[in-house]
Short mmCIF file of C-alpha atoms in Angstrom, two decimals:
data_model
loop_
_atom_site.label_atom_id
_atom_site.label_comp_id
_atom_site.label_asym_id
_atom_site.label_seq_id
_atom_site.Cartn_x
_atom_site.Cartn_y
_atom_site.Cartn_z
CA MET A 1 59.99 124.28 75.08
CA VAL A 2 56.41 124.75 76.31
CA ALA A 3 54.07 125.71 73.51
CA SER A 4 52.75 129.28 73.62
CA PRO A 5 49.14 129.66 74.77
CA THR A 6 46.66 130.27 72.01
CA PRO A 7 45.69 133.90 71.42
CA ALA A 8 42.13 133.17 72.52
CA ALA A 9 43.37 132.28 75.93
CA HIS A 10 44.87 135.73 76.37
CA MET A 11 42.01 137.96 75.31
CA CYS A 12 40.65 140.33 77.97
CA GLY A 13 38.47 138.32 80.31
CA ALA A 14 39.21 135.00 78.65
CA GLN A 15 39.30 131.99 81.04
CA THR A 16 42.17 129.50 81.09
CA GLN A 17 41.81 125.86 82.07
CA THR A 18 42.27 126.90 85.68
CA GLY A 19 39.44 129.41 85.29
CA LEU A 20 41.66 132.44 85.93
CA ASN A 21 41.70 135.62 83.91
CA CYS A 22 45.12 136.03 82.34
CA ARG A 23 46.34 139.59 82.85
CA ARG A 24 49.83 140.86 83.43
CA PRO A 25 50.63 142.95 86.54
CA ALA A 26 49.73 146.57 86.17
CA LYS A 27 53.20 147.62 87.37
CA VAL A 28 54.73 145.81 84.41
CA ALA A 29 52.11 146.61 81.81
CA GLY A 30 51.97 150.25 82.83
CA ASP A 31 48.22 149.95 83.45
CA GLN A 32 47.43 150.80 87.11
CA ASN A 33 43.84 149.62 86.62
CA GLY A 34 44.85 146.30 85.20
CA GLY A 35 43.27 147.30 81.89
CA CYS A 36 43.14 145.02 78.92
CA GLY A 37 45.10 145.40 75.78
CA ASP A 38 47.19 143.32 73.45
CA SER A 39 50.41 144.51 75.10
CA GLY A 40 49.30 143.32 78.55
CA SER A 41 47.21 140.28 77.75
CA GLU A 42 49.81 137.60 77.18
CA VAL A 43 52.04 135.71 79.58
CA ARG A 44 54.39 133.99 77.16
CA SER A 45 55.26 130.42 77.83
CA GLY A 46 58.40 130.80 75.79
CA VAL A 47 60.30 132.36 78.63
CA ALA A 48 63.30 130.31 77.65
CA ASP A 49 63.90 132.92 74.98
CA THR A 50 63.99 135.85 77.43
CA THR A 51 66.87 138.14 78.28
CA TRP A 52 69.03 135.78 80.30
CA ARG A 53 68.93 133.21 77.50
CA ARG A 54 69.20 135.38 74.40
CA GLY A 55 71.18 138.34 75.69
CA GLY A 56 68.83 140.94 74.19
CA PRO A 57 66.55 143.51 75.83
CA PRO A 58 63.42 142.03 77.42
CA SER A 59 60.03 142.61 75.84
CA ASP A 60 57.13 143.90 77.92
CA ASP A 61 55.83 140.35 78.07
CA ASP A 62 59.18 139.02 79.35
CA ALA A 63 60.22 141.77 81.76
CA TRP A 64 58.29 140.57 84.80
CA LEU A 65 59.55 137.02 84.38
CA VAL A 66 63.12 138.34 84.07
CA GLU A 67 62.50 140.24 87.31
CA VAL A 68 61.27 137.07 88.99
CA ALA A 69 64.35 135.12 87.91
CA GLU A 70 66.81 137.81 88.92
CA GLY A 71 65.11 138.27 92.30
CA ALA A 72 65.25 134.52 92.94
CA SER A 73 68.92 134.52 92.00
CA ARG A 74 69.58 137.20 94.62
CA ASP A 75 67.59 135.23 97.20
CA ALA A 76 69.81 132.19 96.55
CA GLY A 77 73.05 134.10 96.97
CA GLY A 78 73.76 134.80 93.30
CA VAL A 79 73.11 131.38 91.77
CA PRO A 80 73.13 131.93 87.98
CA VAL A 81 69.64 132.35 86.50
CA GLU A 82 70.75 130.13 83.62
CA LEU A 83 70.21 127.17 85.95
CA LEU A 84 66.45 127.84 85.83
CA GLY A 85 66.30 126.78 82.20
CA GLU A 86 62.65 126.07 81.26
CA TYR A 87 61.45 126.08 84.86
CA LEU A 88 59.78 129.55 84.73
CA PRO A 89 57.76 128.73 81.58
CA LEU A 90 56.73 125.43 83.17
CA LEU A 91 55.43 127.27 86.25
CA ALA A 92 53.63 129.92 84.25
CA ASP A 93 52.04 127.36 81.93
CA ALA A 94 50.93 125.23 84.91
CA ALA A 95 49.27 128.23 86.55
CA ILE A 96 47.59 129.37 83.35
CA HIS A 97 46.70 126.04 81.73
CA GLY A 98 47.07 123.48 84.53
CA ARG A 99 49.56 121.57 82.35
CA ARG A 100 51.91 119.02 83.92
CA PRO A 101 55.50 118.98 82.63
CA LYS A 102 56.58 116.36 80.11
CA ARG A 103 59.25 113.82 80.84
CA SER A 104 61.63 115.47 78.42
CA GLU A 105 61.13 118.82 80.17
CA LEU A 106 61.90 117.27 83.54
CA ASP A 107 64.96 115.55 82.12
CA ALA A 108 66.21 118.97 81.10
CA VAL A 109 65.81 120.13 84.69
CA GLY A 110 67.79 117.08 85.84
CA LEU A 111 70.62 118.10 83.54
CA LEU A 112 70.60 121.56 85.16
CA GLY A 113 71.04 119.83 88.53
CA ARG A 114 74.09 118.01 87.19
CA ARG A 115 75.48 121.26 85.79
CA ALA A 116 75.08 122.99 89.16
CA ALA A 117 76.93 120.18 90.92
CA GLU A 118 79.78 120.39 88.42
CA GLN A 119 80.00 124.14 89.00
CA GLY A 120 80.34 123.55 92.74
CA ILE A 121 77.06 125.21 93.70
CA SER A 122 75.60 123.81 96.91
CA ALA A 123 72.39 121.80 96.76
CA GLY A 124 70.78 124.11 99.32
CA ARG A 125 71.31 127.23 97.26
CA LEU A 126 70.15 125.48 94.11
CA VAL A 127 66.88 124.35 95.69
CA GLN A 128 66.45 127.82 97.21
CA LEU A 129 66.70 129.30 93.70
CA TYR A 130 63.86 127.07 92.47
CA LEU A 131 61.63 127.57 95.51
CA SER A 132 62.19 131.32 95.52
CA THR A 133 61.38 131.44 91.80
CA ALA A 134 58.05 129.69 92.46
CA ARG A 135 57.19 132.00 95.36
CA ARG A 136 57.99 135.15 93.42
CA LEU A 137 56.18 134.02 90.30
CA TRP A 138 53.08 133.06 92.30
CA GLN A 139 53.02 136.47 93.99
CA GLN A 140 53.13 138.24 90.65
CA LEU A 141 50.89 136.05 88.53
CA PRO A 142 48.18 138.49 87.45
CA MET A 143 45.38 135.96 87.25
CA VAL A 144 45.99 134.96 90.85
CA VAL A 145 46.14 138.57 91.99
CA ARG A 146 42.89 139.49 90.23
CA SER A 147 40.77 136.37 90.67
CA ARG A 148 38.23 135.96 93.43
CA ASP A 149 37.35 132.44 92.39
CA ARG A 150 38.75 130.27 95.19
CA GLU A 151 38.37 127.05 93.25
CA ALA A 152 40.23 128.54 90.33
CA VAL A 153 43.05 129.72 92.54
CA ARG A 154 43.18 126.29 94.22
CA ALA A 155 43.41 124.57 90.86
CA ALA A 156 46.21 126.88 89.74
CA ALA A 157 48.09 126.36 93.01
CA THR A 158 47.76 122.59 92.73
CA ALA A 159 49.14 122.66 89.19
CA VAL A 160 52.06 124.87 90.25
CA PHE A 161 52.85 122.67 93.25
CA HIS A 162 52.94 119.60 91.00
CA VAL A 163 55.52 121.34 88.86
CA ILE A 164 57.53 122.34 91.89
CA ASP A 165 57.45 118.80 93.29
CA ASP A 166 58.44 117.17 90.00
CA ALA A 167 61.04 119.77 89.07
CA VAL A 168 62.79 119.98 92.45
CA ALA A 169 62.82 116.19 92.84
CA THR A 170 64.33 115.77 89.36
CA LEU A 171 66.76 118.63 90.03
CA ALA A 172 67.93 117.00 93.27
CA GLU A 173 68.29 113.62 91.61
CA GLY A 174 70.41 115.08 88.81
CA TYR A 175 72.51 116.93 91.37
CA ALA A 176 73.02 113.79 93.46
CA VAL A 177 74.02 111.70 90.42
CA ALA A 178 76.59 114.32 89.42
CA ARG A 179 77.94 114.56 92.95
CA ARG A 180 78.38 110.79 93.11
CA ASP A 181 80.21 110.85 89.79
CA LEU A 182 82.42 113.70 90.99
CA ILE A 183 83.17 111.91 94.25
CA ARG A 184 84.05 108.71 92.44
CA ARG A 185 86.24 110.65 90.05
CA GLU A 186 87.87 112.58 92.88
CA GLU A 187 88.41 109.40 94.90
CA SER A 188 90.09 107.75 91.89
CA LEU A 189 92.34 110.80 91.42
CA ARG A 190 93.04 110.92 95.15
CA ARG A 191 94.00 107.19 95.22
CA GLU A 192 96.28 107.57 92.22
CA LEU A 193 97.94 110.65 93.75
CA ILE A 194 98.43 108.90 97.09
CA ASP A 195 100.02 105.91 95.34
CA ASP A 196 102.45 108.08 93.40
CA LEU A 197 103.31 110.23 96.44
CA LEU A 198 104.02 107.22 98.62
CA ARG A 199 106.07 105.53 95.94
CA GLY A 200 108.24 108.61 95.63
CA ASP A 201 109.54 107.97 92.12
CA SER A 202 107.09 110.01 90.02
CA ASP A 203 107.85 113.14 88.07
CA LEU A 204 107.93 116.06 90.50
CA GLY A 205 106.45 118.62 88.06
CA THR A 206 103.50 116.43 87.23
CA LEU A 207 102.84 115.60 90.88
CA VAL A 208 102.92 119.27 91.90
CA GLU A 209 100.24 119.99 89.28
CA ARG A 210 98.09 117.03 90.35
CA ALA A 211 98.45 117.81 94.04
CA GLU A 212 97.39 121.45 93.75
CA PRO A 213 93.59 120.74 93.52
CA PHE A 214 93.84 118.78 96.75
CA GLY A 215 95.55 121.70 98.53
CA LEU A 216 98.92 119.96 98.85
CA ASP A 217 102.14 121.97 98.88
CA LEU A 218 104.80 119.36 98.17
CA ALA A 219 107.57 121.71 99.32
CA ARG A 220 106.25 121.61 102.86
CA ILE A 221 107.07 119.23 105.73
CA HIS A 222 104.73 116.25 105.97
CA GLN A 223 104.35 113.04 107.90
CA VAL A 224 102.41 109.88 107.11
CA ALA A 225 100.40 107.75 109.47
CA LEU A 226 98.88 104.35 108.80
CA ALA A 227 95.96 102.77 110.63
CA ALA A 228 95.42 99.00 110.61
CA PRO A 229 92.12 97.49 111.77
CA ASN A 230 92.03 94.35 113.85
CA ARG A 231 89.98 92.64 111.15
CA ARG A 232 89.20 93.47 107.55
CA LEU A 233 88.96 97.17 106.86
CA PRO A 234 85.41 98.26 107.76
CA ASP A 235 83.35 100.78 105.80
CA ALA A 236 86.20 102.74 104.23
CA ASP A 237 84.01 105.75 103.41
CA ALA A 238 82.85 106.05 107.03
CA ALA A 239 86.40 105.76 108.32
CA ILE A 240 87.71 108.34 105.85
CA SER A 241 84.88 110.77 106.64
CA ALA A 242 85.48 110.38 110.39
CA LEU A 243 89.20 110.99 110.05
CA GLU A 244 88.79 113.92 107.68
CA ALA A 245 86.34 115.62 110.02
CA VAL A 246 88.63 115.49 113.09
CA ILE A 247 91.90 116.08 111.25
CA PHE A 248 90.53 119.03 109.21
CA ASN A 249 89.19 120.49 112.44
CA ARG A 250 92.62 120.30 114.15
CA LEU A 251 95.02 120.78 111.25
CA GLY A 252 92.98 122.59 108.59
CA ASP A 253 91.90 121.26 105.22
CA ARG A 254 95.10 122.07 103.36
CA ASP A 255 98.04 119.70 102.99
CA VAL A 256 95.90 116.83 104.33
CA LEU A 257 94.96 113.69 102.42
CA VAL A 258 93.04 110.71 103.74
CA ALA A 259 92.77 107.57 101.63
CA THR A 260 93.08 103.76 101.65
CA LYS A 261 95.98 101.64 100.45
CA ASP A 262 96.55 97.92 100.72
CA GLY A 263 93.83 97.51 103.34
CA LEU A 264 95.18 100.35 105.50
CA LEU A 265 93.95 103.86 106.15
CA VAL A 266 96.55 106.44 105.09
CA VAL A 267 96.74 109.98 106.43
CA LEU A 268 99.14 112.51 104.96
CA ALA A 269 99.32 115.57 107.19
CA PRO A 270 101.53 118.68 107.58
CA ALA A 271 104.10 118.96 110.34
CA ASP A 272 106.04 121.92 111.72
CA ALA A 273 109.72 122.48 111.11
CA ALA A 274 110.53 121.60 114.71
CA ALA A 275 109.21 118.09 114.11
CA ILE A 276 112.03 117.16 111.73
CA GLY A 277 114.37 114.78 113.49
CA ARG A 278 112.45 115.05 116.73
CA ASN A 279 112.60 111.74 118.61
CA SER A 280 109.38 112.18 120.52
CA PRO A 281 105.72 112.63 119.65
CA ALA A 282 104.16 116.05 119.34
CA LEU A 283 104.72 118.18 122.41
CA ASP A 284 100.96 118.27 122.97
CA ASN A 285 100.16 114.55 123.14
CA ALA A 286 96.42 115.25 122.73
CA ASN A 287 97.07 116.72 119.29
CA ASP A 288 99.55 114.06 118.16
CA LEU A 289 98.48 112.78 114.73
CA GLY A 290 98.54 109.15 115.86
CA GLN A 291 96.48 109.84 118.97
CA LEU A 292 93.96 111.86 116.97
CA MET A 293 93.50 109.05 114.50
CA HIS A 294 93.25 106.30 117.08
CA ARG A 295 90.76 108.25 119.23
CA GLU A 296 88.45 108.87 116.26
CA LEU A 297 88.74 105.39 114.74
CA SER A 298 87.99 103.79 118.11
CA ARG A 299 84.51 105.35 117.91
CA LEU A 300 83.67 103.39 114.77
CA PRO A 301 81.50 100.30 115.39
CA ARG A 302 83.79 97.92 113.48
CA GLY A 303 87.52 97.44 112.97
CA ARG A 304 88.51 97.74 116.65
CA PRO A 305 91.04 97.53 118.08
CA TRP A 306 93.00 99.76 115.70
CA GLN A 307 96.75 100.19 115.69
CA VAL A 308 98.26 103.35 114.27
CA ALA A 309 101.87 103.77 113.12
CA VAL A 310 103.28 107.27 112.53
CA GLY A 311 106.31 107.99 110.40
CA ARG A 312 108.68 110.80 111.19
CA ALA A 313 108.28 114.25 109.64
CA HIS A 314 110.36 114.93 106.53
CA LEU A 315 110.64 117.75 104.01
CA GLY A 316 109.52 117.67 100.38
CA LEU A 317 108.14 115.05 98.00
CA TYR A 318 110.65 112.34 98.81
CA GLY A 319 110.17 113.01 102.50
CA ILE A 320 106.54 111.86 102.10
CA ALA A 321 107.65 108.52 100.67
CA ARG A 322 110.25 108.16 103.42
CA SER A 323 107.73 108.86 106.17
CA TYR A 324 105.36 106.32 104.62
CA GLU A 325 108.05 103.63 104.55
CA GLU A 326 108.88 104.34 108.17
CA ALA A 327 105.24 104.08 109.23
CA ARG A 328 104.75 100.87 107.22
CA GLU A 329 107.93 99.37 108.68
CA ALA A 330 106.88 100.39 112.18
CA LEU A 331 103.50 98.73 111.72
CA THR A 332 105.12 95.51 110.45
CA MET A 333 107.71 95.52 113.23
CA ALA A 334 105.07 96.16 115.90
CA GLY A 335 103.23 93.05 114.72
CA ARG A 336 106.41 90.98 114.65
CA LEU A 337 107.44 92.14 118.14
CA HIS A 338 103.90 91.70 119.50
CA VAL A 339 103.78 95.36 120.49
CA ASP A 340 100.25 95.98 121.75
CA LYS A 341 100.51 99.76 121.97
CA PRO A 342 97.61 101.45 120.08
CA VAL A 343 99.93 104.11 118.65
CA VAL A 344 103.47 103.34 117.52
CA HIS A 345 105.96 105.98 116.38
CA ALA A 346 108.68 105.10 113.92
CA HIS A 347 111.39 106.66 116.07
CA GLU A 348 110.55 104.18 118.85
CA LEU A 349 111.65 101.28 116.63
CA LEU A 350 114.74 102.86 115.06
CA ILE A 351 117.01 100.42 116.92
CA TYR A 352 115.37 97.52 115.10
CA ARG A 353 115.95 99.21 111.75
CA VAL A 354 119.62 99.56 112.69
CA LEU A 355 119.86 95.92 113.73
CA LEU A 356 118.11 94.56 110.66
CA ARG A 357 120.02 96.73 108.24
CA ASP A 358 122.89 94.25 108.52
CA GLN A 359 120.93 91.07 108.90
CA PRO A 360 123.91 88.61 108.59
CA ALA A 361 125.61 90.40 111.50
CA ILE A 362 122.55 90.31 113.79
CA VAL A 363 121.88 86.66 112.90
CA ASP A 364 125.44 85.87 113.81
CA LEU A 365 125.09 87.75 117.10
CA VAL A 366 121.87 85.97 118.10
CA GLN A 367 123.29 82.63 117.14
CA ALA A 368 126.53 83.11 119.04
CA VAL A 369 125.08 84.71 122.19
CA LEU A 370 121.62 83.24 122.63
CA SER A 371 121.51 79.87 120.86
CA PRO A 372 123.10 78.13 123.94
CA LEU A 373 119.93 79.04 125.84
CA MET A 374 118.08 76.41 123.84
CA GLN A 375 119.69 73.81 126.15
CA ALA A 376 117.64 75.07 129.13
CA ARG A 377 114.63 73.14 130.33
CA GLY A 378 111.66 74.68 128.57
CA GLY A 379 113.83 76.13 125.82
CA ALA A 380 115.09 79.63 125.31
CA GLY A 381 111.71 81.36 125.49
CA PRO A 382 111.38 81.88 129.28
CA LEU A 383 114.99 83.02 129.56
CA LEU A 384 114.58 85.53 126.68
CA ALA A 385 111.39 86.85 128.31
CA THR A 386 113.27 87.35 131.55
CA LEU A 387 116.10 89.20 129.83
CA ASP A 388 113.62 91.46 128.04
CA ALA A 389 111.76 92.32 131.23
CA TYR A 390 115.02 92.82 133.11
CA PHE A 391 116.36 95.30 130.56
CA ASN A 392 113.01 97.15 130.26
CA THR A 393 112.87 97.71 134.05
CA GLY A 394 116.42 99.03 134.26
CA GLY A 395 117.81 95.86 135.78
CA VAL A 396 115.40 95.73 138.74
CA ALA A 397 114.67 92.12 139.62
CA THR A 398 111.55 92.83 141.73
CA GLU A 399 109.89 94.87 138.98
CA SER A 400 110.86 92.23 136.42
CA ALA A 401 109.21 89.57 138.58
CA LYS A 402 105.97 91.61 138.66
CA ARG A 403 105.88 91.90 134.90
CA LEU A 404 106.56 88.21 134.43
CA HIS A 405 104.16 87.15 137.21
CA VAL A 406 106.85 85.04 138.85
CA SER A 407 108.84 85.30 142.09
CA VAL A 408 111.99 87.33 142.46
CA ARG A 409 113.84 84.09 143.18
CA THR A 410 112.79 82.74 139.79
CA VAL A 411 114.16 85.85 138.06
CA THR A 412 117.53 85.60 139.79
CA TYR A 413 117.68 81.85 139.08
CA ARG A 414 117.06 82.48 135.37
CA LEU A 415 119.72 85.20 135.19
CA ASP A 416 122.22 82.84 136.76
CA ARG A 417 121.18 80.17 134.29
CA ILE A 418 121.72 82.55 131.39
CA LYS A 419 125.23 83.32 132.63
CA ALA A 420 126.05 79.64 132.96
CA LEU A 421 124.77 78.71 129.47
CA SER A 422 125.91 81.72 127.44
CA GLY A 423 128.85 82.99 129.41
CA TYR A 424 127.39 86.49 129.49
CA ASP A 425 126.72 88.16 132.86
CA THR A 426 123.99 90.84 133.12
CA ALA A 427 125.97 92.47 135.94
CA ASP A 428 128.84 93.23 133.60
CA PRO A 429 128.24 96.45 131.53
CA ASP A 430 129.90 95.10 128.35
CA HIS A 431 128.13 91.78 128.64
CA ARG A 432 124.82 93.55 129.37
CA PHE A 433 125.07 95.62 126.18
CA THR A 434 125.83 92.51 124.08
CA LEU A 435 122.97 90.58 125.67
CA GLN A 436 120.47 93.42 125.16
CA ALA A 437 121.46 93.85 121.47
CA ALA A 438 121.09 90.13 120.96
CA VAL A 439 117.67 90.11 122.63
CA LEU A 440 116.47 92.97 120.44
CA GLY A 441 117.77 91.13 117.38
CA ALA A 442 115.99 87.96 118.43
CA LYS A 443 112.73 89.87 118.75
CA ALA A 444 113.21 91.46 115.33
CA LEU A 445 113.91 88.04 113.79
CA ASN A 446 111.04 86.44 115.77
CA TRP A 447 113.46 83.86 117.22
CA PRO A 448 113.10 81.23 118.57
CA GLU A 449 109.53 80.93 117.13
CA GLN A 450 111.10 81.03 113.70
CA GLN A 451 114.42 79.58 112.65
CA LEU A 452 117.27 82.01 112.03
CA PRO A 453 117.95 82.86 108.38
CA SER A 454 120.80 80.91 106.87
CA LEU A 455 124.11 82.74 106.78
CA GLY A 456 125.18 80.87 103.66
#
C-alpha cells in the first residue's frame, strides 16, 4: 500500500513535489471557495481502505475517490471496482508526489489482470476501466484544478502518465498470461472430451456434465467430419480457428466442437432429424459440413490439398462414436481406393463396408472370378481398370474409352478377353452383377497391388 503523505504536505498552501497545492474539490469538501481546513486538506493515499474494499461508509477524504471508481466502473460497462485494487492510490500519489509505483505494486496490478481474465471480463472493458479511472481522477484532482503553474501541472501529468503506462502494461500482461493458461486448460479439457466422445465407452453421466461447458447436448443428433492434410498437419491453432469461425457462423456456437486427433482435424457438429439415414449430402450443398470445411481449409497456406470425410448423422452419445468411425473408415477407404474427391461421405462407401464385413467371402469371390485375369498380357490391372470404367459409365463403351484414354476398339477387345479368361460376360445381367461385386472387392482389398489375404 502506498504510504500516506506527511501532514505537512497537506497544509493549506503547502507544495508537493510536483509543486501543486493539495486541496480537495469544493463540491466534495463542501467549501465552494476551495477554502482550507483539516477536513479538506488531505488526499489520502490509502484509498485501498475505502468503501469498496472495506464495506463501510466513505469518509469525506475517500468519497471523491469512491465516486471516481464507481464512475469508471459505469464507463466500462459495470466492471467491478475491486479490479482497480491499489491503482487509484497510485495515481493520486503520482500526481501529488510524483512517485513511480514499486515493482510489488505493479505485480499486484498484474494479479488483477489475471483475476479479470478468470472472471471472463474482456480485455477491452478492463483497460477502459483503468483509463476512465485516470481520466476521471485527473479531472477532479484539486491541485490540478486550482494550479496555474504550467510546469507543475506538466510534472504531475508526466507522473500520472507513467503510472498509467506501467499499470496498464502490467495489467494487460497479467491478463494475457491468464488467458493463455485458460486456453491451454480448455484445450486440454476439449481434447480429453473429444477422445472420450469418439471412443463411445465412457460413463454417460460424467460426459454430460463435462460436455455442458462446451455447449454440447449429447441427446441431440450429431455428425462427425475428419479433415486430413496432404502433408503433416499445419498450424493446428490456425486451422481450428479458421474452422470455428466459419462453422460457428453457419451452425451457431452450440453443439460444435473443433479439435485435433491423431494428426486429423475433427469437427463435431449438430444435424437435423431429417439427416438420420439420409443417403445424400445436405440438401443445400453449399452448407454441407464437408464442403464448408474443405472450402475454409483450402484457404490456409499449408496442408493443401485437404480431403474431408463426413460420417452419417446419428442420435445420442453413441451416435457420435458411430459417426466418427464411419468418417474414419471412409477416409481410410478413400485412400485405399485412390478416391481423389475432396469431400467423401460415408454413405458413398457403404458398399465397401458390406463387402469387407465378410472378408473371407469377398476374398473367395475375387480369387474365383478375377484371378484368371492375371494370365493376360500386362496382368490383371488394365482389365480391372476397364471393368471399373465400364460399370461407372453404365456400360457405355465409348464413354469408358474416353475415361481410359484408349480407343473404343481396345475397350471391346478387353471385355472379350475378360469373358474368355474368367467365363463371365458383361452382357449377361447375372454375370455383370458378379463381376461388379468382385471388382469392388478387389479395390477394397487393393488387389492385385497387394496379395489377397490367406483364407486359411
